[in-house]
């Protein structure tokens, strides 16, 4: 599937282009948490005519003192005033994505939309927002440092989105926060039942993860209370546990003792008197498909008039649909590539023009078992760029219906042939 963009460049009167000073925001601290303030030097790129800027932002970050590996913990980020100085006053709705290096992993904290009033000559200092980060696996007994990798602010002005990107120097920054990871392993969990249904006399193998090596026990439950059916097993050096028990009475869940909720559901089948008529239904996998939503997805940009200065224009990629009806545990990635800006008739090209995207991905069917994640903002080139993804589910069901799109921006050079240019952007799924 592809979508086509056209650009009309005219000689003559200067065109108006707008950009807004960016900033990042944070949330209030929590109990048993540590707060640190760290100055971070950043280089900020704002679309013309807003000048770029550099300077320090004082990032105040609040994180829990301690956590376990694998925990999802709250984070607050209050960066203070942006180093950019706005050249005009305007009211916009801003959304900020802060990319962090959490140990060796890259994670994004996103703000809710905020209505802000930009005042010419006054740095933007937005309100705080809350978020979470995940403590990486395998960090037991270590201190995980959190560093700033990038801050992107999208300013929505009457449906047009203007993006400002701030990057620390060096990248990533020095630590702006840290969490001491407990030496204890992650919480033990029950992961799978084989089989997960049966009548009295059914032998069940129960699997788990994150258990201390050695003997384990397992038990059946009904409405949260033990039924009396128990079993034994072992956990290996990696924490993988296997336990065996036999169901003798009605149960609706089974756990390896010591694991945390939720436990794994078990369907108990009761014998009933009479003539049995087994009813089988075969559920076949559906497709993984990427298609247009309400017609071919396209983006329209206004015309640009050459004025001897680099200019930026914005548009919006209309949402494309992703349908994952495979009925399994697989994930997917949507990527984008593009061809050069060309006019094949005249032979003119804009080799220095860049096309960027601020990706978005939303769930359109509330019954979808999965969520999706938007990719990191960046330039679309001939190298595939990830714009959205769904993570694989392990033992859990994945799939659903989603809309993929985002804000687009073309950055144009100061001089070029006045002509109509075209690039073809292709979205692919795998």
Short mmCIF file of C-alpha atoms in Angstrom, two decimals:
data_model
loop_
_atom_site.label_atom_id
_atom_site.label_comp_id
_atom_site.label_asym_id
_atom_site.label_seq_id
_atom_site.Cartn_x
_atom_site.Cartn_y
_atom_site.Cartn_z
CA UNK A 1 0.00 0.00 0.00
CA UNK A 2 1.30 3.48 -0.77
CA UNK A 3 0.19 7.06 -0.58
CA UNK A 4 1.35 9.93 -2.78
CA UNK A 5 2.34 13.48 -1.86
CA UNK A 6 2.53 16.49 -4.19
CA UNK A 7 4.30 19.78 -3.59
CA UNK A 8 3.78 23.00 -5.57
CA UNK A 9 6.62 25.56 -5.27
CA UNK A 10 5.98 29.01 -6.77
CA UNK A 11 8.34 31.90 -7.39
CA UNK A 12 7.22 35.12 -5.75
CA UNK A 13 5.68 36.21 -2.45
CA UNK A 14 7.05 34.69 0.79
CA UNK A 15 4.99 31.98 2.48
CA UNK A 16 4.12 31.93 6.18
CA UNK A 17 5.47 29.02 8.22
CA UNK A 18 4.95 28.55 11.95
CA UNK A 19 6.93 26.79 14.68
CA UNK A 20 6.55 26.77 18.43
CA UNK A 21 9.05 26.60 21.25
CA UNK A 22 9.07 23.13 22.78
CA UNK A 23 9.31 21.93 26.33
CA UNK A 24 8.79 18.85 28.49
CA UNK A 25 6.81 18.32 31.63
CA UNK A 26 6.54 16.14 34.78
CA UNK A 27 4.25 14.96 37.61
CA UNK A 28 4.15 15.20 41.40
CA UNK A 29 6.32 12.93 43.53
CA UNK A 30 5.19 9.86 45.42
CA UNK A 31 5.93 8.44 48.88
CA UNK A 32 9.23 6.59 49.41
CA UNK A 33 10.64 8.26 46.33
CA UNK A 34 13.78 10.22 45.57
CA UNK A 35 13.82 13.56 43.73
CA UNK A 36 16.90 14.89 41.94
CA UNK A 37 17.52 17.99 39.83
CA UNK A 38 20.07 17.83 37.00
CA UNK A 39 20.93 20.54 34.44
CA UNK A 40 20.95 19.05 30.92
CA UNK A 41 22.40 20.96 27.95
CA UNK A 42 20.20 20.53 24.88
CA UNK A 43 20.21 21.50 21.22
CA UNK A 44 16.65 22.18 20.07
CA UNK A 45 15.48 22.05 16.45
CA UNK A 46 12.37 24.11 15.70
CA UNK A 47 10.78 24.52 12.24
CA UNK A 48 11.27 27.91 10.54
CA UNK A 49 10.66 30.76 11.15
CA UNK A 50 11.18 29.93 14.85
CA UNK A 51 14.97 29.94 15.37
CA UNK A 52 16.68 26.89 16.82
CA UNK A 53 18.18 27.21 20.28
CA UNK A 54 20.54 25.63 22.78
CA UNK A 55 20.88 25.80 26.53
CA UNK A 56 20.35 24.09 29.86
CA UNK A 57 17.10 22.67 31.18
CA UNK A 58 16.93 21.76 34.84
CA UNK A 59 15.32 18.31 34.85
CA UNK A 60 13.77 17.45 38.21
CA UNK A 61 12.97 13.73 38.25
CA UNK A 62 11.15 11.75 40.93
CA UNK A 63 11.52 7.97 41.06
CA UNK A 64 10.99 5.26 43.70
CA UNK A 65 14.04 4.59 45.86
CA UNK A 66 13.90 0.85 45.14
CA UNK A 67 12.11 -1.62 42.86
CA UNK A 68 12.33 -5.17 41.61
CA UNK A 69 13.60 -6.11 38.16
CA UNK A 70 10.61 -6.19 35.83
CA UNK A 71 8.54 -3.76 37.92
CA UNK A 72 6.63 -0.92 36.24
CA UNK A 73 7.23 2.16 38.42
CA UNK A 74 5.94 5.77 38.36
CA UNK A 75 8.17 8.59 37.20
CA UNK A 76 7.84 12.37 37.36
CA UNK A 77 9.78 14.69 35.08
CA UNK A 78 9.83 18.47 35.55
CA UNK A 79 12.35 20.02 33.17
CA UNK A 80 11.79 23.68 33.92
CA UNK A 81 11.83 26.30 31.17
CA UNK A 82 12.72 25.41 27.58
CA UNK A 83 15.94 26.88 26.12
CA UNK A 84 13.93 28.13 23.10
CA UNK A 85 12.67 31.71 23.12
CA UNK A 86 9.39 32.11 21.19
CA UNK A 87 9.21 34.93 18.68
CA UNK A 88 5.42 35.32 18.78
CA UNK A 89 2.40 34.70 21.00
CA UNK A 90 -0.12 31.96 20.28
CA UNK A 91 -2.31 29.39 22.06
CA UNK A 92 -1.77 25.72 21.16
CA UNK A 93 -2.45 22.22 22.45
CA UNK A 94 0.89 20.55 23.24
CA UNK A 95 1.83 16.89 23.63
CA UNK A 96 5.33 15.85 24.67
CA UNK A 97 7.16 12.56 24.20
CA UNK A 98 10.26 12.14 26.35
CA UNK A 99 12.58 9.31 25.31
CA UNK A 100 14.63 7.91 28.18
CA UNK A 101 17.47 5.45 28.45
CA UNK A 102 16.47 3.27 31.40
CA UNK A 103 19.59 1.21 31.92
CA UNK A 104 20.22 -0.34 28.51
CA UNK A 105 16.58 -0.01 27.35
CA UNK A 106 14.87 2.85 25.49
CA UNK A 107 11.46 3.88 26.85
CA UNK A 108 9.05 6.73 26.10
CA UNK A 109 6.95 8.76 28.56
CA UNK A 110 4.11 10.70 26.88
CA UNK A 111 2.20 13.66 28.30
CA UNK A 112 -1.54 14.20 27.96
CA UNK A 113 -2.54 17.09 25.68
CA UNK A 114 -2.18 20.46 27.42
CA UNK A 115 -3.52 23.83 26.29
CA UNK A 116 -0.70 26.37 26.62
CA UNK A 117 -0.35 30.06 25.87
CA UNK A 118 3.00 30.90 24.31
CA UNK A 119 4.16 34.45 25.06
CA UNK A 120 6.74 36.05 22.78
CA UNK A 121 10.10 36.37 24.53
CA UNK A 122 9.12 34.06 27.42
CA UNK A 123 10.39 30.45 27.52
CA UNK A 124 7.68 27.82 27.62
CA UNK A 125 7.31 26.21 31.06
CA UNK A 126 4.46 23.66 30.81
CA UNK A 127 2.67 21.81 33.59
CA UNK A 128 3.75 18.44 34.96
CA UNK A 129 2.55 15.07 33.69
CA UNK A 130 2.83 11.52 35.04
CA UNK A 131 4.08 8.33 33.47
CA UNK A 132 5.72 4.98 34.11
CA UNK A 133 8.91 3.15 33.19
CA UNK A 134 9.83 -0.53 33.43
CA UNK A 135 12.87 -1.65 35.40
CA UNK A 136 14.79 -3.88 32.94
CA UNK A 137 15.03 -7.63 33.52
CA UNK A 138 18.36 -8.96 34.73
CA UNK A 139 19.25 -5.91 36.85
CA UNK A 140 18.85 -7.55 40.27
CA UNK A 141 21.20 -6.01 42.83
CA UNK A 142 22.26 -3.15 40.52
CA UNK A 143 21.41 0.55 40.30
CA UNK A 144 19.53 1.44 37.10
CA UNK A 145 20.35 4.93 35.84
CA UNK A 146 17.82 6.98 33.88
CA UNK A 147 19.16 9.34 31.19
CA UNK A 148 17.48 11.74 28.75
CA UNK A 149 17.76 10.68 25.11
CA UNK A 150 15.32 13.06 23.38
CA UNK A 151 12.37 15.38 24.05
CA UNK A 152 9.79 15.96 21.29
CA UNK A 153 6.96 18.48 21.65
CA UNK A 154 4.04 18.55 19.21
CA UNK A 155 2.09 21.81 19.15
CA UNK A 156 -1.38 21.50 17.60
CA UNK A 157 -2.65 24.75 16.11
CA UNK A 158 -6.12 24.35 14.59
CA UNK A 159 -5.34 20.84 13.34
CA UNK A 160 -1.81 21.55 12.10
CA UNK A 161 0.96 20.01 14.19
CA UNK A 162 4.36 21.69 14.62
CA UNK A 163 7.16 19.61 16.12
CA UNK A 164 10.15 20.75 18.16
CA UNK A 165 12.90 18.24 18.96
CA UNK A 166 15.45 18.74 21.74
CA UNK A 167 18.48 16.44 21.97
CA UNK A 168 20.94 16.46 24.88
CA UNK A 169 24.65 16.93 24.28
CA UNK A 170 26.16 14.45 24.92
CA UNK A 171 23.42 12.01 23.95
CA UNK A 172 22.16 10.38 26.10
CA UNK A 173 22.61 12.81 28.97
CA UNK A 174 24.26 12.26 32.31
CA UNK A 175 21.97 10.43 34.77
CA UNK A 176 18.87 12.44 35.71
CA UNK A 177 17.58 9.79 38.12
CA UNK A 178 18.21 6.26 39.34
CA UNK A 179 16.52 3.28 41.01
CA UNK A 180 18.22 0.74 43.29
CA UNK A 181 17.06 -2.70 42.12
CA UNK A 182 16.46 -5.28 44.82
CA UNK A 183 18.73 -8.31 44.82
CA UNK A 184 15.62 -10.50 45.12
CA UNK A 185 14.29 -12.04 41.91
CA UNK A 186 11.19 -10.81 40.16
CA UNK A 187 7.80 -11.80 41.57
CA UNK A 188 7.05 -15.48 40.85
CA UNK A 189 4.13 -15.98 38.45
CA UNK A 190 2.04 -18.89 37.20
CA UNK A 191 2.30 -18.83 33.40
CA UNK A 192 0.48 -21.81 31.85
CA UNK A 193 -1.78 -24.82 32.49
CA UNK A 194 -1.62 -27.94 30.31
CA UNK A 195 -4.47 -28.73 29.86
CA UNK A 196 -6.47 -25.75 31.10
CA UNK A 197 -9.75 -27.70 31.36
CA UNK A 198 -11.03 -31.14 32.28
CA UNK A 199 -13.24 -33.22 34.53
CA UNK A 200 -12.42 -34.99 37.76
CA UNK A 201 -9.31 -37.14 37.31
CA UNK A 202 -7.59 -34.72 34.89
CA UNK A 203 -3.81 -34.48 35.39
CA UNK A 204 -2.56 -30.90 34.94
CA UNK A 205 0.99 -29.66 34.41
CA UNK A 206 1.42 -26.14 35.83
CA UNK A 207 4.24 -23.87 34.58
CA UNK A 208 5.71 -20.79 36.25
CA UNK A 209 8.58 -18.31 36.17
CA UNK A 210 10.85 -16.45 38.63
CA UNK A 211 10.83 -19.09 41.37
CA UNK A 212 13.83 -19.90 43.59
CA UNK A 213 15.54 -23.08 42.43
CA UNK A 214 14.28 -26.16 44.26
CA UNK A 215 11.01 -27.81 45.19
CA UNK A 216 7.64 -26.11 44.53
CA UNK A 217 4.03 -26.97 45.32
CA UNK A 218 0.85 -26.12 43.42
CA UNK A 219 -2.84 -26.02 44.32
CA UNK A 220 -6.31 -25.72 42.80
CA UNK A 221 -8.75 -22.93 43.79
CA UNK A 222 -12.48 -22.28 43.58
CA UNK A 223 -13.64 -18.67 44.05
CA UNK A 224 -10.22 -17.94 45.60
CA UNK A 225 -10.36 -20.72 48.20
CA UNK A 226 -8.21 -23.87 48.09
CA UNK A 227 -10.08 -27.02 47.03
CA UNK A 228 -7.59 -29.40 48.62
CA UNK A 229 -6.10 -30.63 45.33
CA UNK A 230 -2.33 -30.10 45.51
CA UNK A 231 0.80 -31.24 43.71
CA UNK A 232 4.58 -31.01 43.74
CA UNK A 233 7.33 -30.09 41.31
CA UNK A 234 10.64 -28.28 40.92
CA UNK A 235 12.11 -25.00 39.69
CA UNK A 236 15.40 -24.96 37.79
CA UNK A 237 18.29 -22.52 38.16
CA UNK A 238 16.66 -20.05 35.72
CA UNK A 239 13.48 -19.85 37.85
CA UNK A 240 11.31 -21.90 35.46
CA UNK A 241 8.99 -24.08 37.54
CA UNK A 242 6.92 -27.16 36.65
CA UNK A 243 4.38 -28.73 39.01
CA UNK A 244 1.91 -31.58 38.54
CA UNK A 245 -1.47 -32.10 40.19
CA UNK A 246 -4.66 -34.08 39.58
CA UNK A 247 -8.05 -32.40 39.71
CA UNK A 248 -10.55 -34.35 41.86
CA UNK A 249 -13.19 -31.67 42.47
CA UNK A 250 -14.56 -28.48 40.94
CA UNK A 251 -11.96 -25.69 40.48
CA UNK A 252 -11.76 -22.43 38.52
CA UNK A 253 -8.04 -21.60 38.90
CA UNK A 254 -4.68 -23.23 39.57
CA UNK A 255 -1.50 -21.64 40.93
CA UNK A 256 2.03 -22.52 41.85
CA UNK A 257 2.14 -21.63 45.54
CA UNK A 258 3.98 -18.38 46.23
CA UNK A 259 3.07 -16.81 42.88
CA UNK A 260 1.30 -13.47 42.56
CA UNK A 261 -2.07 -12.89 40.96
CA UNK A 262 -3.56 -13.28 38.46
CA UNK A 263 -3.57 -17.07 38.60
CA UNK A 264 -4.35 -19.17 35.52
CA UNK A 265 -7.99 -20.04 34.87
CA UNK A 266 -9.15 -23.66 34.76
CA UNK A 267 -12.48 -24.80 33.28
CA UNK A 268 -13.95 -27.71 35.20
CA UNK A 269 -16.15 -30.04 33.13
CA UNK A 270 -18.88 -31.87 35.07
CA UNK A 271 -20.31 -35.19 33.97
CA UNK A 272 -24.02 -35.01 33.18
CA UNK A 273 -26.45 -37.88 32.77
CA UNK A 274 -28.04 -38.47 29.38
CA UNK A 275 -27.05 -38.77 25.74
CA UNK A 276 -23.91 -36.83 24.91
CA UNK A 277 -23.67 -34.92 21.63
CA UNK A 278 -20.19 -33.45 21.18
CA UNK A 279 -20.20 -30.17 19.22
CA UNK A 280 -16.91 -29.15 17.62
CA UNK A 281 -16.16 -25.86 15.93
CA UNK A 282 -12.96 -25.13 14.04
CA UNK A 283 -11.74 -21.52 14.35
CA UNK A 284 -9.51 -20.63 11.40
CA UNK A 285 -6.92 -17.84 11.50
CA UNK A 286 -7.73 -14.64 9.67
CA UNK A 287 -5.31 -12.27 7.92
CA UNK A 288 -2.80 -9.72 9.07
CA UNK A 289 -3.76 -6.81 6.84
CA UNK A 290 -2.81 -3.17 6.31
CA UNK A 291 -5.28 -1.10 4.32
CA UNK A 292 -6.69 2.37 3.74
CA UNK A 293 -9.24 3.90 6.08
CA UNK A 294 -12.06 5.79 4.34
CA UNK A 295 -10.22 5.74 1.04
CA UNK A 296 -6.55 5.81 0.08
CA UNK A 297 -4.59 7.36 2.98
CA UNK A 298 -3.07 10.62 1.80
CA UNK A 299 -1.57 13.80 3.15
CA UNK A 300 -2.03 17.27 1.69
CA UNK A 301 0.46 20.10 2.17
CA UNK A 302 -0.09 23.77 1.30
CA UNK A 303 1.84 25.37 -1.53
CA UNK A 304 5.15 27.09 -0.76
CA UNK A 305 6.52 30.29 -2.23
CA UNK A 306 10.30 30.58 -2.62
CA UNK A 307 11.68 33.31 -0.32
CA UNK A 308 15.38 32.45 -0.02
CA UNK A 309 14.97 30.80 3.37
CA UNK A 310 14.52 27.22 4.50
CA UNK A 311 10.84 26.56 5.10
CA UNK A 312 8.73 23.89 6.78
CA UNK A 313 5.16 22.89 5.99
CA UNK A 314 2.95 20.46 7.86
CA UNK A 315 0.16 18.02 7.10
CA UNK A 316 -1.48 14.94 8.57
CA UNK A 317 -1.24 11.32 7.43
CA UNK A 318 -4.81 10.00 7.40
CA UNK A 319 -5.09 6.82 9.44
CA UNK A 320 -4.50 3.45 7.78
CA UNK A 321 -6.12 0.37 9.29
CA UNK A 322 -4.29 -2.61 10.73
CA UNK A 323 -6.32 -5.78 11.19
CA UNK A 324 -4.69 -8.69 13.01
CA UNK A 325 -7.12 -11.60 12.93
CA UNK A 326 -4.48 -14.36 13.12
CA UNK A 327 -5.68 -15.65 16.50
CA UNK A 328 -2.23 -16.28 17.92
CA UNK A 329 0.52 -14.67 19.97
CA UNK A 330 2.48 -12.95 17.18
CA UNK A 331 3.32 -9.25 16.95
CA UNK A 332 3.69 -6.94 13.96
CA UNK A 333 5.60 -3.85 12.79
CA UNK A 334 4.41 -1.15 10.36
CA UNK A 335 7.28 0.59 8.54
CA UNK A 336 7.42 3.50 6.09
CA UNK A 337 9.77 4.28 3.20
CA UNK A 338 9.69 6.93 0.47
CA UNK A 339 11.07 7.80 -2.94
CA UNK A 340 12.95 11.08 -3.67
CA UNK A 341 11.03 14.32 -4.38
CA UNK A 342 10.98 14.42 -8.20
CA UNK A 343 9.18 15.77 -11.22
CA UNK A 344 9.70 13.03 -13.77
CA UNK A 345 8.53 15.20 -16.65
CA UNK A 346 10.88 18.14 -16.11
CA UNK A 347 13.67 16.19 -14.39
CA UNK A 348 13.73 18.56 -11.44
CA UNK A 349 14.38 17.13 -7.97
CA UNK A 350 14.64 18.31 -4.36
CA UNK A 351 17.45 16.15 -3.01
CA UNK A 352 17.76 18.21 0.18
CA UNK A 353 14.05 18.15 1.08
CA UNK A 354 13.16 15.99 4.08
CA UNK A 355 9.85 14.40 5.03
CA UNK A 356 9.26 13.61 8.70
CA UNK A 357 6.46 11.91 10.61
CA UNK A 358 5.20 12.05 14.20
CA UNK A 359 3.64 8.56 14.31
CA UNK A 360 0.41 7.68 16.09
CA UNK A 361 -1.31 4.36 16.71
CA UNK A 362 -4.70 3.84 18.38
CA UNK A 363 -6.93 0.85 19.12
CA UNK A 364 -10.16 1.12 17.11
CA UNK A 365 -11.89 -2.06 18.33
CA UNK A 366 -12.35 -2.04 22.13
CA UNK A 367 -12.45 -5.87 22.13
CA UNK A 368 -8.88 -6.03 20.79
CA UNK A 369 -6.71 -8.19 23.07
CA UNK A 370 -3.59 -6.13 22.26
CA UNK A 371 -2.47 -2.53 22.38
CA UNK A 372 -0.15 -0.89 19.86
CA UNK A 373 2.84 1.42 20.23
CA UNK A 374 3.66 4.41 18.01
CA UNK A 375 7.20 4.66 16.68
CA UNK A 376 9.74 7.37 17.45
CA UNK A 377 9.39 10.60 15.42
CA UNK A 378 11.88 10.90 12.58
CA UNK A 379 12.58 11.28 8.88
CA UNK A 380 11.11 8.91 6.29
CA UNK A 381 13.84 7.77 3.87
CA UNK A 382 14.54 4.78 1.64
CA UNK A 383 15.44 2.83 4.80
CA UNK A 384 12.35 1.35 6.51
CA UNK A 385 11.29 3.43 9.53
CA UNK A 386 9.12 1.80 12.21
CA UNK A 387 5.96 3.88 12.68
CA UNK A 388 3.89 1.47 14.81
CA UNK A 389 4.10 -1.99 16.36
CA UNK A 390 2.28 -4.63 18.40
CA UNK A 391 4.40 -6.71 20.77
CA UNK A 392 4.32 -10.51 20.69
CA UNK A 393 2.20 -11.97 23.49
CA UNK A 394 4.26 -14.91 24.72
CA UNK A 395 1.54 -17.24 26.06
CA UNK A 396 -1.19 -14.58 25.76
CA UNK A 397 -3.50 -13.87 22.81
CA UNK A 398 -2.65 -10.92 20.57
CA UNK A 399 -4.47 -9.17 17.73
CA UNK A 400 -7.15 -6.57 17.12
CA UNK A 401 -7.94 -3.55 14.98
CA UNK A 402 -5.88 -0.37 14.96
CA UNK A 403 -5.43 2.98 13.18
CA UNK A 404 -1.91 4.09 12.19
CA UNK A 405 -1.14 7.63 11.05
CA UNK A 406 0.48 10.78 12.38
CA UNK A 407 1.53 14.34 11.70
CA UNK A 408 3.81 14.98 8.73
CA UNK A 409 6.29 17.77 8.02
CA UNK A 410 8.30 18.64 4.90
CA UNK A 411 11.48 20.67 5.38
CA UNK A 412 12.41 22.51 2.19
CA UNK A 413 15.74 24.07 1.11
CA UNK A 414 16.04 27.86 0.57
CA UNK A 415 16.25 27.55 -3.24
CA UNK A 416 14.93 25.06 -5.79
CA UNK A 417 13.24 24.98 -9.18
CA UNK A 418 9.66 26.25 -9.05
CA UNK A 419 7.80 23.10 -10.02
CA UNK A 420 5.47 20.35 -8.80
CA UNK A 421 7.29 17.59 -6.93
CA UNK A 422 6.13 14.18 -5.86
CA UNK A 423 7.31 11.50 -3.44
CA UNK A 424 5.63 8.15 -2.82
CA UNK A 425 5.46 6.96 0.76
CA UNK A 426 4.88 3.23 1.21
CA UNK A 427 3.60 1.71 4.45
CA UNK A 428 4.32 -2.00 4.93
CA UNK A 429 3.43 -4.52 7.64
CA UNK A 430 5.22 -7.66 8.74
#
